[in-house]
């Protein structure tokens, strides 16, 4: 906006296709837009949270699998892992290629998913002495 008024706040980093039409709006219309944008942002945050919970419910390991890890003396507490956040992380099983299944910590980090390896689902068994 071309203005010599030093009290005008600086524009956020918006693309021109949004900023230019906004600058042509009346104060009343801008307040309506701001209210709508706030409500839309809250709705989108709620949707994202719902999707995260749904994904976690679909992918998280069950109590039996957690017991298997504990029986194998593998930590199931995120505090035991250096890079795993203590909230929002859950244990899931990933198949890296057919037949190779592993336990991983998984969590959301901003717009990205992160994970950290825990252990194979089926540990290699000692084959015993070779003959």
PDB file of C-alpha atoms in Angstrom:
ATOM      1  CA  UNK A   1       0.000   0.000   0.000  1.00  0.00           C
ATOM      2  CA  UNK A   2       1.434   3.350  -0.954  1.00  0.00           C
ATOM      3  CA  UNK A   3       0.955   5.491   2.133  1.00  0.00           C
ATOM      4  CA  UNK A   4       2.992   8.155   3.886  1.00  0.00           C
ATOM      5  CA  UNK A   5       1.220   7.472   7.212  1.00  0.00           C
ATOM      6  CA  UNK A   6       3.979   6.233   9.567  1.00  0.00           C
ATOM      7  CA  UNK A   7       1.419   4.836  12.046  1.00  0.00           C
ATOM      8  CA  UNK A   8       0.139   2.207   9.580  1.00  0.00           C
ATOM      9  CA  UNK A   9       1.233  -1.250  10.607  1.00  0.00           C
ATOM     10  CA  UNK A  10       3.470  -3.146   8.245  1.00  0.00           C
ATOM     11  CA  UNK A  11       1.844  -5.768   6.077  1.00  0.00           C
ATOM     12  CA  UNK A  12       2.414  -9.406   6.958  1.00  0.00           C
ATOM     13  CA  UNK A  13       4.271 -11.549   4.468  1.00  0.00           C
ATOM     14  CA  UNK A  14       1.254 -12.198   2.255  1.00  0.00           C
ATOM     15  CA  UNK A  15       1.193 -12.945  -1.449  1.00  0.00           C
ATOM     16  CA  UNK A  16       0.107  -9.971  -3.565  1.00  0.00           C
ATOM     17  CA  UNK A  17      -3.067 -11.768  -4.699  1.00  0.00           C
ATOM     18  CA  UNK A  18      -4.252 -11.615  -1.052  1.00  0.00           C
ATOM     19  CA  UNK A  19      -2.720  -8.368   0.134  1.00  0.00           C
ATOM     20  CA  UNK A  20      -3.883  -6.105  -2.679  1.00  0.00           C
ATOM     21  CA  UNK A  21      -7.606  -6.994  -2.417  1.00  0.00           C
ATOM     22  CA  UNK A  22      -7.445  -6.651   1.378  1.00  0.00           C
ATOM     23  CA  UNK A  23      -6.028  -3.146   1.115  1.00  0.00           C
ATOM     24  CA  UNK A  24      -9.088  -2.104  -0.904  1.00  0.00           C
ATOM     25  CA  UNK A  25     -11.538  -3.170   1.822  1.00  0.00           C
ATOM     26  CA  UNK A  26     -13.290  -0.927   4.341  1.00  0.00           C
ATOM     27  CA  UNK A  27     -12.441  -1.181   8.044  1.00  0.00           C
ATOM     28  CA  UNK A  28     -15.761  -2.951   8.711  1.00  0.00           C
ATOM     29  CA  UNK A  29     -15.122  -5.481   5.950  1.00  0.00           C
ATOM     30  CA  UNK A  30     -11.546  -6.025   7.198  1.00  0.00           C
ATOM     31  CA  UNK A  31     -12.848  -6.720  10.705  1.00  0.00           C
ATOM     32  CA  UNK A  32     -15.261  -9.296   9.263  1.00  0.00           C
ATOM     33  CA  UNK A  33     -12.406 -10.865   7.311  1.00  0.00           C
ATOM     34  CA  UNK A  34     -10.237 -10.929  10.445  1.00  0.00           C
ATOM     35  CA  UNK A  35     -13.015 -12.627  12.441  1.00  0.00           C
ATOM     36  CA  UNK A  36     -13.521 -15.184   9.683  1.00  0.00           C
ATOM     37  CA  UNK A  37      -9.766 -15.811   9.400  1.00  0.00           C
ATOM     38  CA  UNK A  38      -9.535 -16.379  13.171  1.00  0.00           C
ATOM     39  CA  UNK A  39     -12.460 -18.825  13.101  1.00  0.00           C
ATOM     40  CA  UNK A  40     -11.062 -20.590  10.045  1.00  0.00           C
ATOM     41  CA  UNK A  41      -7.646 -20.964  11.698  1.00  0.00           C
ATOM     42  CA  UNK A  42      -9.259 -22.444  14.832  1.00  0.00           C
ATOM     43  CA  UNK A  43     -11.304 -24.843  12.704  1.00  0.00           C
ATOM     44  CA  UNK A  44      -8.208 -25.921  10.748  1.00  0.00           C
ATOM     45  CA  UNK A  45      -6.274 -26.499  13.989  1.00  0.00           C
ATOM     46  CA  UNK A  46      -9.178 -28.645  15.223  1.00  0.00           C
ATOM     47  CA  UNK A  47      -9.241 -30.599  11.964  1.00  0.00           C
ATOM     48  CA  UNK A  48      -5.509 -31.183  12.160  1.00  0.00           C
ATOM     49  CA  UNK A  49      -5.799 -32.379  15.759  1.00  0.00           C
ATOM     50  CA  UNK A  50      -8.640 -34.708  14.785  1.00  0.00           C
ATOM     51  CA  UNK A  51      -6.581 -36.117  11.899  1.00  0.00           C
ATOM     52  CA  UNK A  52      -3.574 -36.615  14.188  1.00  0.00           C
ATOM     53  CA  UNK A  53      -5.680 -38.496  16.739  1.00  0.00           C
ATOM     54  CA  UNK A  54      -7.232 -40.602  14.003  1.00  0.00           C
ATOM     55  CA  UNK A  55      -3.827 -41.450  12.501  1.00  0.00           C
ATOM     56  CA  UNK A  56      -2.484 -42.319  15.938  1.00  0.00           C
ATOM     57  CA  UNK A  57      -5.467 -44.588  16.661  1.00  0.00           C
ATOM     58  CA  UNK A  58      -4.950 -46.372  13.339  1.00  0.00           C
ATOM     59  CA  UNK A  59      -1.171 -46.752  13.608  1.00  0.00           C
ATOM     60  CA  UNK A  60      -0.295 -47.009  17.302  1.00  0.00           C
ATOM     61  CA  UNK A  61       0.683 -50.426  18.608  1.00  0.00           C
ATOM     62  CA  UNK A  62      -1.674 -52.212  20.965  1.00  0.00           C
ATOM     63  CA  UNK A  63      -1.104 -53.222  24.596  1.00  0.00           C
ATOM     64  CA  UNK A  64       0.095 -56.700  23.620  1.00  0.00           C
ATOM     65  CA  UNK A  65       2.815 -55.263  21.395  1.00  0.00           C
ATOM     66  CA  UNK A  66       3.860 -52.815  24.133  1.00  0.00           C
ATOM     67  CA  UNK A  67       4.117 -55.747  26.572  1.00  0.00           C
ATOM     68  CA  UNK A  68       6.262 -57.623  24.046  1.00  0.00           C
ATOM     69  CA  UNK A  69       8.663 -54.671  23.925  1.00  0.00           C
ATOM     70  CA  UNK A  70       8.764 -54.449  27.721  1.00  0.00           C
ATOM     71  CA  UNK A  71       9.360 -58.223  27.974  1.00  0.00           C
ATOM     72  CA  UNK A  72      12.316 -57.726  25.636  1.00  0.00           C
ATOM     73  CA  UNK A  73      13.521 -54.930  27.971  1.00  0.00           C
ATOM     74  CA  UNK A  74      13.038 -52.271  25.304  1.00  0.00           C
ATOM     75  CA  UNK A  75      11.977 -48.906  26.703  1.00  0.00           C
ATOM     76  CA  UNK A  76       8.470 -47.758  25.836  1.00  0.00           C
ATOM     77  CA  UNK A  77       8.767 -44.387  27.584  1.00  0.00           C
ATOM     78  CA  UNK A  78       9.695 -41.490  25.277  1.00  0.00           C
ATOM     79  CA  UNK A  79      11.805 -40.004  28.111  1.00  0.00           C
ATOM     80  CA  UNK A  80      14.261 -42.853  27.530  1.00  0.00           C
ATOM     81  CA  UNK A  81      15.008 -41.585  24.010  1.00  0.00           C
ATOM     82  CA  UNK A  82      17.088 -38.469  23.396  1.00  0.00           C
ATOM     83  CA  UNK A  83      15.282 -37.006  20.370  1.00  0.00           C
ATOM     84  CA  UNK A  84      11.715 -38.177  21.061  1.00  0.00           C
ATOM     85  CA  UNK A  85       9.317 -35.578  22.525  1.00  0.00           C
ATOM     86  CA  UNK A  86       7.615 -36.583  25.755  1.00  0.00           C
ATOM     87  CA  UNK A  87       4.170 -35.616  24.460  1.00  0.00           C
ATOM     88  CA  UNK A  88       2.586 -36.453  21.143  1.00  0.00           C
ATOM     89  CA  UNK A  89       4.919 -39.330  20.288  1.00  0.00           C
ATOM     90  CA  UNK A  90       3.585 -42.858  19.931  1.00  0.00           C
ATOM     91  CA  UNK A  91       4.979 -46.243  18.958  1.00  0.00           C
ATOM     92  CA  UNK A  92       4.046 -47.609  15.561  1.00  0.00           C
ATOM     93  CA  UNK A  93       5.166 -50.429  13.283  1.00  0.00           C
ATOM     94  CA  UNK A  94       6.677 -49.625   9.906  1.00  0.00           C
ATOM     95  CA  UNK A  95       7.385 -52.134   7.177  1.00  0.00           C
ATOM     96  CA  UNK A  96      10.477 -50.847   5.368  1.00  0.00           C
ATOM     97  CA  UNK A  97      10.267 -53.580   2.734  1.00  0.00           C
ATOM     98  CA  UNK A  98       8.241 -56.786   2.548  1.00  0.00           C
ATOM     99  CA  UNK A  99       8.926 -58.910   5.610  1.00  0.00           C
ATOM    100  CA  UNK A 100      11.005 -56.290   7.452  1.00  0.00           C
ATOM    101  CA  UNK A 101       8.898 -54.766  10.207  1.00  0.00           C
ATOM    102  CA  UNK A 102      10.240 -52.399  12.855  1.00  0.00           C
ATOM    103  CA  UNK A 103       8.953 -50.488  15.853  1.00  0.00           C
ATOM    104  CA  UNK A 104       9.386 -46.713  15.607  1.00  0.00           C
ATOM    105  CA  UNK A 105       8.493 -43.682  17.659  1.00  0.00           C
ATOM    106  CA  UNK A 106       6.433 -41.336  15.505  1.00  0.00           C
ATOM    107  CA  UNK A 107       5.382 -37.731  16.119  1.00  0.00           C
ATOM    108  CA  UNK A 108       4.407 -34.558  14.344  1.00  0.00           C
ATOM    109  CA  UNK A 109       7.035 -31.820  14.080  1.00  0.00           C
ATOM    110  CA  UNK A 110       5.379 -28.746  12.560  1.00  0.00           C
ATOM    111  CA  UNK A 111       4.195 -29.759   9.115  1.00  0.00           C
ATOM    112  CA  UNK A 112       6.374 -32.896   9.015  1.00  0.00           C
ATOM    113  CA  UNK A 113       6.259 -36.352  10.546  1.00  0.00           C
ATOM    114  CA  UNK A 114       9.365 -37.523  12.386  1.00  0.00           C
ATOM    115  CA  UNK A 115      10.255 -40.950  13.650  1.00  0.00           C
ATOM    116  CA  UNK A 116      12.988 -42.748  15.522  1.00  0.00           C
ATOM    117  CA  UNK A 117      13.874 -46.416  15.295  1.00  0.00           C
ATOM    118  CA  UNK A 118      13.235 -48.599  18.352  1.00  0.00           C
ATOM    119  CA  UNK A 119      13.700 -52.277  17.451  1.00  0.00           C
ATOM    120  CA  UNK A 120      12.690 -54.989  15.005  1.00  0.00           C
ATOM    121  CA  UNK A 121       9.227 -56.449  15.550  1.00  0.00           C
ATOM    122  CA  UNK A 122      10.633 -59.959  15.434  1.00  0.00           C
ATOM    123  CA  UNK A 123      14.145 -60.042  16.881  1.00  0.00           C
ATOM    124  CA  UNK A 124      16.781 -62.232  15.306  1.00  0.00           C
ATOM    125  CA  UNK A 125      17.001 -65.421  17.298  1.00  0.00           C
ATOM    126  CA  UNK A 126      20.319 -67.011  18.196  1.00  0.00           C
ATOM    127  CA  UNK A 127      20.599 -69.889  15.769  1.00  0.00           C
ATOM    128  CA  UNK A 128      22.774 -71.803  18.225  1.00  0.00           C
ATOM    129  CA  UNK A 129      26.126 -73.373  17.444  1.00  0.00           C
ATOM    130  CA  UNK A 130      26.958 -73.949  13.819  1.00  0.00           C
ATOM    131  CA  UNK A 131      27.460 -77.559  12.763  1.00  0.00           C
TER     132      UNK A 131
END
